[in-house]
């Protein structure tokens, strides 16, 4: 779950990370009110969950109320890479001497946390990563050992953070790591982390992504759910309690278990197709869940075939089959289903599908995952011209 900058900063503040005083505004008048409270000069900042707001004109300095009106008026409603600005964050402007970059993420392959730190932060960090990767220091952290202050200071030195900023940077990184771990973040990023002329170090931006699996121990996250940005498909799936991620391809995917769903995406890619989504109906899914899954996928206009890949364990073949029959009776599917049904009660499942007498242009059964993937790709690619 991605947070807006203002939510990320509030999250940081709980862990003692210094951020600028400010407030949220949804209208020009509110923007002026927040600016008066924060103290001039202020920065008027578009709140959208996409990077590069500064370059897109979504971040402006304002010296007085008139300038706040002008900028807030321009930025509210602005489109930034497909995201419409509905909320502003107004904060007291900082004097900047230098801009650094700092982030913590999980390096799954290494099974360790990863600190990335650079003295060349700011709006061009992607370019730095591409042209001068050595300017970004990477430090792996064993989650059991944690992060020592010495290790942080060393990383800061390696990252060519100037001596006078090292203590301030180290303080913040220790706090940011605590926020990342105790706060159950997938990502905690500060760009820019600034050095002020006064020598203080300070978080000027916040990019925080929370690990949804930890939501059960963070009742306070409920407020973020209300502002979560989901596309229509994702909203519908969430309402139905499905694990769904929208993608750009043309093959709808339904599988039981996250591992199988991911393998299904891989196999589809291998045989030349592209997935329209990731959908895990989970273990023990019943007919209703299956029917809901079909309904969600059916709302995706790009879908040209639907690949149902079930290896029954706790999930039983006959329930899956009933769900498909039910789904087909509930909605007119925009694309044919290709099914591979294996595992627990697969035989009964196949019989139910057979007995339902579903025509072959609506449902095709294949014995293996590979054959089913090929068929789904063949249909998806073949119908691309819309003939
Ligand atoms: P992003 O472009 O979406 O990453 O938005 P940021 O919040 O990182 O802001 C982009 C840039 O605007 C920063 O790198 C700063 O150079 C500038 N900026 C943001 N806040 C302030 C501020 O308080 N004072 C000054 N002088 N510049 C700021
Ligand atoms: Mn930024």
Coordinates of C-alpha atoms and ligand atoms in Angstrom, one line a residue:
X1 CA 0.0 0.0 0.0
X2 CA 1.6 3.3 -1.2
X3 CA 1.2 6.4 0.9
X4 CA 1.0 10.0 -0.3
X5 CA 3.9 12.2 0.6
X6 CA 2.0 13.9 3.4
X7 CA 1.0 10.5 4.9
X8 CA 4.6 9.3 4.6
X9 CA 5.9 12.4 6.4
X10 CA 3.4 11.9 9.2
X11 CA 4.6 8.3 9.4
X12 CA 8.2 9.5 9.5
X13 CA 7.3 12.0 12.3
X14 CA 6.1 9.2 14.5
X15 CA 9.6 7.8 14.5
X16 CA 11.2 11.1 15.2
X17 CA 12.4 11.9 11.7
X18 CA 12.5 15.7 11.2
X19 CA 10.0 17.0 8.6
X20 CA 8.8 20.5 7.8
X21 CA 5.6 21.8 9.5
X22 CA 2.7 21.8 7.1
X23 CA -0.9 20.8 6.3
X24 CA -3.2 19.3 3.8
X25 CA -5.4 21.4 1.5
X26 CA -8.1 20.5 -1.0
X27 CA -9.1 24.0 -2.1
X28 CA -7.2 27.3 -2.8
X29 CA -8.7 28.9 0.3
X30 CA -7.5 25.9 2.4
X31 CA -4.1 26.2 0.8
X32 CA -3.8 29.8 2.0
X33 CA -5.0 28.9 5.5
X34 CA -2.3 26.2 5.7
X35 CA 0.3 28.5 4.4
X36 CA -0.5 31.1 7.1
X37 CA -0.2 28.4 9.7
X38 CA 3.1 27.0 8.3
X39 CA 4.7 30.4 7.9
X40 CA 6.0 31.9 4.6
X41 CA 7.8 31.2 2.4
X42 CA 5.9 27.9 1.7
X43 CA 6.1 25.1 -0.8
X44 CA 2.9 24.1 -2.5
X45 CA 3.1 20.4 -3.3
X46 CA 0.9 18.2 -5.5
X47 CA -0.1 15.0 -3.7
X48 CA -0.1 12.2 -6.3
X49 CA 1.5 8.7 -6.0
X50 CA 3.9 9.2 -8.8
X51 CA 7.5 10.5 -9.0
X52 CA 8.8 13.5 -10.8
X53 CA 6.2 16.0 -9.5
X54 CA 8.8 18.8 -9.4
X55 CA 9.7 18.4 -13.0
X56 CA 6.0 18.2 -14.0
X57 CA 5.4 21.6 -12.3
X58 CA 3.6 20.2 -9.3
X59 CA 6.0 21.7 -6.7
X60 CA 6.1 25.5 -6.4
X61 CA 7.6 28.0 -3.9
X62 CA 5.3 30.8 -2.7
X63 CA 6.4 33.9 -0.8
X64 CA 2.9 35.2 0.1
X65 CA -0.8 34.5 0.0
X66 CA -1.2 35.7 -3.6
X67 CA 1.5 33.3 -4.8
X68 CA -0.1 30.5 -2.9
X69 CA -3.4 31.3 -4.6
X70 CA -1.8 31.3 -8.0
X71 CA 0.1 28.0 -7.5
X72 CA -2.6 26.2 -5.7
X73 CA -5.1 27.2 -8.4
X74 CA -2.7 25.9 -11.1
X75 CA -1.7 22.7 -9.4
X76 CA -5.2 21.5 -8.2
X77 CA -6.7 19.6 -11.0
X78 CA -3.4 19.3 -12.8
X79 CA -2.7 15.9 -14.5
X80 CA 0.7 14.4 -13.6
X81 CA 1.4 11.3 -15.5
X82 CA -2.2 10.3 -15.6
X83 CA -2.9 11.2 -11.9
X84 CA -5.2 14.1 -11.2
X85 CA -4.1 16.3 -8.3
X86 CA -6.9 16.6 -5.8
X87 CA -4.9 17.2 -2.6
X88 CA -2.1 19.6 -1.9
X89 CA 0.5 19.6 0.9
X90 CA 1.6 23.0 2.0
X91 CA 4.7 23.2 4.1
X92 CA 7.1 25.8 5.4
X93 CA 9.9 26.1 2.8
X94 CA 13.4 25.0 3.6
X95 CA 16.7 26.5 2.6
X96 CA 18.7 23.9 0.8
X97 CA 22.5 23.6 0.7
X98 CA 22.7 20.0 -0.5
X99 CA 20.3 17.2 -1.6
X100 CA 21.0 13.6 -0.7
X101 CA 19.1 10.3 -1.4
X102 CA 18.4 7.6 1.2
X103 CA 16.1 4.5 1.1
X104 CA 15.5 1.2 2.8
X105 CA 14.0 -1.7 0.9
X106 CA 14.0 -5.5 1.2
X107 CA 16.4 -7.3 -1.1
X108 CA 14.4 -10.6 -1.4
X109 CA 17.1 -12.4 -3.3
X110 CA 19.7 -11.6 -0.7
X111 CA 17.2 -12.1 2.1
X112 CA 18.5 -8.9 3.6
X113 CA 17.5 -5.3 4.0
X114 CA 19.1 -2.8 1.7
X115 CA 20.2 0.7 2.4
X116 CA 20.8 2.9 -0.7
X117 CA 22.5 6.3 0.0
X118 CA 23.8 9.0 -2.3
X119 CA 25.2 12.5 -1.9
X120 CA 23.7 13.2 -5.3
X121 CA 20.0 13.2 -4.4
X122 CA 17.2 15.3 -5.8
X123 CA 15.1 15.2 -8.9
X124 CA 17.8 13.6 -11.1
X125 CA 18.4 10.5 -9.0
X126 CA 17.3 8.2 -11.8
X127 CA 19.9 9.7 -14.1
X128 CA 22.5 9.3 -11.4
X129 CA 21.5 5.6 -11.1
X130 CA 21.9 5.2 -14.9
X131 CA 25.0 7.2 -15.6
X132 CA 27.0 7.1 -12.4
X133 CA 25.8 4.1 -10.4
X134 CA 28.9 4.2 -8.1
X135 CA 27.6 7.4 -6.7
X136 CA 24.9 5.3 -5.0
X137 CA 26.2 3.3 -2.0
X138 CA 24.5 0.0 -1.2
X139 CA 24.7 -1.6 2.2
X140 CA 23.1 -4.9 2.9
X141 CA 21.8 -5.3 6.5
X142 CA 21.2 -8.6 8.2
X143 CA 17.7 -8.2 9.7
X144 CA 18.8 -10.2 12.8
X145 CA 21.8 -8.0 13.5
X146 CA 20.1 -4.7 12.6
X147 CA 21.9 -1.5 11.6
X148 CA 24.6 -0.1 13.8
X149 CA 25.5 3.6 13.9
X150 CA 29.0 2.8 12.9
X151 CA 27.8 1.0 9.8
X152 CA 25.7 4.0 8.9
X153 CA 28.6 6.4 9.4
X154 CA 30.7 4.2 7.2
X155 CA 28.1 4.2 4.5
X156 CA 27.8 7.9 4.7
X157 CA 31.5 8.3 4.2
X158 CA 31.5 5.8 1.3
X159 CA 28.6 7.8 -0.2
X160 CA 30.7 11.0 -0.1
X161 CA 28.4 12.7 2.3
X162 CA 30.4 15.7 3.5
X163 CA 31.8 15.4 7.0
X164 CA 29.7 18.2 8.5
X165 CA 26.5 16.3 7.4
X166 CA 27.5 12.8 8.5
X167 CA 26.1 13.0 12.1
X168 CA 22.8 14.4 10.9
X169 CA 22.5 11.9 8.1
X170 CA 23.4 9.0 10.5
X171 CA 20.8 10.1 13.0
X172 CA 18.1 10.1 10.4
X173 CA 19.1 6.8 8.8
X174 CA 19.0 5.1 12.2
X175 CA 15.5 6.4 12.7
X176 CA 14.4 5.6 9.2
X177 CA 15.6 2.1 9.6
X178 CA 13.5 1.7 12.7
X179 CA 10.5 3.2 10.8
X180 CA 11.2 0.7 8.0
X181 CA 11.4 -2.3 10.3
X182 CA 9.0 -1.5 13.1
X183 CA 6.7 0.3 10.8
X184 CA 6.5 -2.7 8.4
X185 CA 7.4 -0.8 5.3
X186 CA 8.3 -2.4 1.9
X187 CA 10.0 0.9 1.0
X188 CA 11.0 4.0 3.1
X189 CA 12.6 6.6 0.8
X190 CA 13.7 10.2 1.4
X191 CA 14.6 12.1 -1.7
X192 CA 15.8 14.7 -1.2
X193 CA 17.3 14.3 2.3
X194 CA 18.6 17.9 2.7
X195 CA 21.4 19.6 4.4
X196 CA 20.4 23.1 5.5
X197 CA 22.8 26.0 5.6
X198 CA 22.4 25.7 9.4
X199 CA 23.9 22.2 9.3
X200 CA 20.7 20.4 10.1
X201 CA 19.6 17.4 8.1
X202 CA 15.9 17.1 7.2
X203 CA 13.5 15.0 5.1
X204 CA 12.0 17.1 2.3
X205 CA 10.1 14.3 0.6
X206 CA 8.7 11.0 1.7
X207 CA 8.0 7.8 -0.3
X208 CA 6.6 5.1 1.9
X209 CA 5.0 1.8 0.8
X210 CA 3.5 -0.3 3.6
X211 CA 3.6 -4.1 3.6
X212 CA -0.1 -5.1 3.5
X213 CA 0.6 -8.5 5.1
X214 CA 1.4 -6.6 8.3
X215 CA -1.9 -4.7 8.4
X216 CA -3.3 -6.9 11.1
X217 CA -0.9 -5.4 13.6
X218 CA -1.4 -1.8 12.5
X219 CA -5.0 -0.8 13.2
X220 CA -3.8 2.8 12.6
X221 CA -3.3 2.0 8.9
X222 CA -7.1 1.9 8.4
X223 CA -7.0 5.6 7.5
X224 CA -4.7 4.9 4.6
X225 CA -7.1 2.4 3.2
X226 CA -9.6 5.2 2.7
X227 CA -7.2 7.2 0.5
X228 CA -5.6 4.2 -1.3
X229 CA -5.4 4.7 -5.0
X230 CA -6.8 1.7 -6.9
X231 CA -8.0 1.4 -10.4
X232 CA -11.6 0.2 -11.1
X233 CA -10.6 -3.4 -11.4
X234 CA -8.6 -3.3 -8.2
X235 CA -11.4 -1.6 -6.3
X236 CA -13.9 -4.3 -7.4
X237 CA -11.5 -7.1 -6.5
X238 CA -10.8 -5.5 -3.1
X239 CA -14.6 -5.3 -2.4
X240 CA -14.8 -9.0 -3.2
X241 CA -11.9 -9.8 -1.0
X242 CA -9.6 -11.1 -3.8
X243 CA -5.9 -10.8 -4.1
X244 CA -5.7 -9.0 -7.4
X245 CA -3.1 -6.8 -9.2
X246 CA -4.0 -5.2 -12.5
X247 CA -1.5 -5.5 -15.4
X248 CA -1.4 -4.4 -19.0
X249 CA -1.6 -7.6 -21.0
X250 CA -4.5 -9.5 -22.6
X251 CA -4.7 -12.8 -20.8
X252 CA -6.8 -12.9 -17.6
X253 CA -5.2 -15.2 -15.0
X254 CA -6.9 -17.0 -12.1
X255 CA -4.9 -19.4 -10.0
X256 CA -5.0 -20.8 -6.5
X257 CA -2.0 -19.7 -4.4
X258 CA 0.4 -16.8 -5.0
X259 CA 3.2 -19.2 -6.1
X260 CA 1.1 -20.9 -8.8
X261 CA -0.3 -17.5 -9.9
X262 CA 3.2 -16.2 -10.4
X263 CA 4.4 -19.3 -12.2
X264 CA 1.3 -19.0 -14.4
X265 CA 2.4 -15.4 -15.3
X266 CA 5.9 -16.8 -16.1
X267 CA 4.6 -19.6 -18.3
X268 CA 2.3 -17.2 -20.2
X269 CA 5.2 -14.9 -20.8
X270 CA 7.4 -17.8 -22.0
X271 CA 5.0 -18.8 -24.6
X272 CA 4.6 -15.3 -26.0
X273 CA 1.6 -13.9 -24.1
X274 CA 1.1 -11.1 -21.5
X275 CA -1.0 -11.2 -18.4
X276 CA -3.8 -8.8 -17.8
X277 CA -3.7 -9.4 -14.1
X278 CA -2.5 -11.4 -11.2
X279 CA -5.3 -13.0 -9.3
X280 CA -4.9 -15.5 -6.5
X281 CA -8.2 -17.0 -5.3
X282 CA -6.4 -18.5 -2.4
X283 CA -6.6 -21.9 -0.7
X284 CA -10.0 -23.4 -0.1
X285 CA -11.8 -21.1 -2.5
X286 CA -15.4 -22.0 -3.1
X287 CA -17.7 -21.6 -6.1
X288 CA -18.7 -18.0 -5.1
X289 CA -15.0 -16.8 -5.0
X290 CA -14.4 -18.4 -8.4
X291 CA -17.5 -16.7 -9.9
X292 CA -16.4 -13.3 -8.4
X293 CA -12.9 -13.8 -9.8
X294 CA -14.4 -14.3 -13.3
X295 CA -16.6 -11.2 -12.8
X296 CA -13.6 -9.0 -11.9
X297 CA -11.6 -10.2 -14.9
X298 CA -14.5 -9.7 -17.2
X299 CA -14.5 -6.0 -16.3
X300 CA -11.0 -5.6 -17.9
X301 CA -11.5 -4.5 -21.5
X302 CA -8.1 -5.8 -22.6
X303 CA -8.8 -9.4 -21.7
X304 CA -9.0 -11.7 -24.8
X305 CA -8.7 -15.1 -23.0
X306 CA -9.0 -16.2 -19.4
X307 CA -6.6 -18.8 -18.1
X308 CA -7.8 -20.6 -15.0
X309 CA -5.0 -22.6 -13.6
X310 CA -5.9 -24.7 -10.6
X311 CA -3.9 -27.2 -8.8
X312 CA -6.3 -28.4 -6.1
X313 CA -4.9 -28.9 -2.6
X314 CA -7.2 -27.4 0.0
X315 CA -9.1 -25.9 -3.0
X316 CA -11.3 -28.6 -4.4
X317 CA -11.8 -29.2 -8.1
X318 CA -15.6 -29.6 -7.9
X319 CA -15.9 -26.2 -6.2
X320 CA -13.8 -24.5 -8.8
X321 CA -15.9 -26.1 -11.5
X322 CA -19.2 -25.1 -9.9
X323 CA -17.8 -21.5 -9.7
X324 CA -17.0 -21.5 -13.4
X325 CA -20.5 -22.8 -14.3
X326 CA -22.0 -20.3 -11.9
X327 CA -19.8 -17.4 -13.3
X328 CA -20.8 -18.3 -16.8
X329 CA -24.5 -18.2 -15.9
X330 CA -24.1 -14.9 -14.1
X331 CA -22.2 -12.9 -16.7
X332 CA -21.6 -13.0 -20.4
X333 CA -17.8 -13.4 -20.5
X334 CA -16.0 -11.3 -23.0
X335 CA -13.4 -14.0 -23.6
X336 CA -13.2 -17.8 -23.6
X337 CA -11.8 -19.7 -20.6
X338 CA -8.9 -22.1 -20.9
X339 CA -8.8 -24.3 -17.9
X340 CA -6.2 -26.6 -16.4
X341 CA -7.7 -28.4 -13.5
X342 CA -5.6 -30.8 -11.5
X343 CA -5.1 -32.1 -8.0
X344 CA -7.9 -32.6 -5.4
X345 CA -11.2 -33.8 -7.0
X346 CA -10.1 -32.6 -10.4
X347 CA -12.0 -35.6 -12.0
X348 CA -15.3 -34.5 -10.4
X349 CA -14.6 -31.0 -11.4
X350 CA -14.1 -31.9 -15.1
X351 CA -17.3 -34.0 -14.9
X352 CA -19.3 -31.0 -13.6
X353 CA -18.0 -28.8 -16.5
X354 CA -18.8 -31.6 -19.0
X355 CA -22.3 -32.0 -17.6
X356 CA -23.0 -28.3 -17.8
X357 CA -22.7 -28.6 -21.6
X358 CA -20.6 -25.4 -22.0
X359 CA -19.8 -24.8 -25.7
X360 CA -16.2 -25.2 -26.8
X361 CA -15.9 -21.6 -27.9
X362 CA -16.6 -20.6 -24.2
X363 CA -14.5 -23.1 -22.4
X364 CA -11.5 -25.3 -23.4
X365 CA -9.9 -27.8 -21.1
X366 CA -6.2 -28.7 -21.3
X367 CA -4.4 -31.4 -19.3
X368 CA -1.2 -29.4 -18.5
X369 CA -0.3 -25.9 -17.5
X370 CA 1.9 -25.5 -20.6
X371 CA -0.7 -26.6 -23.1
X372 CA -3.3 -24.4 -21.4
X373 CA -0.9 -21.4 -21.5
X374 CA -0.3 -22.0 -25.2
X375 CA -4.0 -22.2 -26.0
X376 CA -4.8 -19.0 -24.0
X377 CA -2.0 -17.2 -25.8
X378 CA -3.1 -18.5 -29.2
X379 CA -6.7 -17.2 -28.6
X380 CA -5.5 -13.9 -27.2
X381 CA -3.1 -13.2 -30.0
X382 CA -5.4 -14.5 -32.7
X383 CA -8.3 -12.3 -31.8
X384 CA -6.2 -9.2 -31.5
X385 CA -7.5 -7.7 -34.8
X386 CA -11.0 -8.0 -33.4
X387 CA -12.2 -10.2 -36.2
Ligands
LIG1 P1 9.4 15.0 -6.5 O1 9.8 15.8 -7.7 O2 8.0 14.4 -6.8 O3 10.4 14.1 -6.0 O4 9.1 16.1 -5.3 P2 10.1 16.6 -4.1 O5 9.3 16.8 -2.9 O6 11.3 15.7 -4.0 O7 10.5 18.1 -4.6 C1 11.3 18.2 -5.8 C2 12.3 19.3 -5.6 O8 11.7 20.5 -5.3 C3 13.3 19.0 -4.5 O9 14.3 18.2 -5.0 C4 13.7 20.4 -4.2 O10 14.8 20.8 -5.1 C5 12.5 21.3 -4.5 N1 11.9 21.6 -3.2 C6 11.0 20.9 -2.5 N2 10.7 21.4 -1.3 C7 11.5 22.5 -1.2 C8 11.7 23.5 -0.2 O11 11.2 23.5 0.9 N3 12.6 24.5 -0.5 C9 13.3 24.6 -1.6 N4 14.2 25.6 -1.8 N5 13.1 23.7 -2.6 C10 12.3 22.7 -2.4
LIG2 MN1 11.4 13.6 -4.3

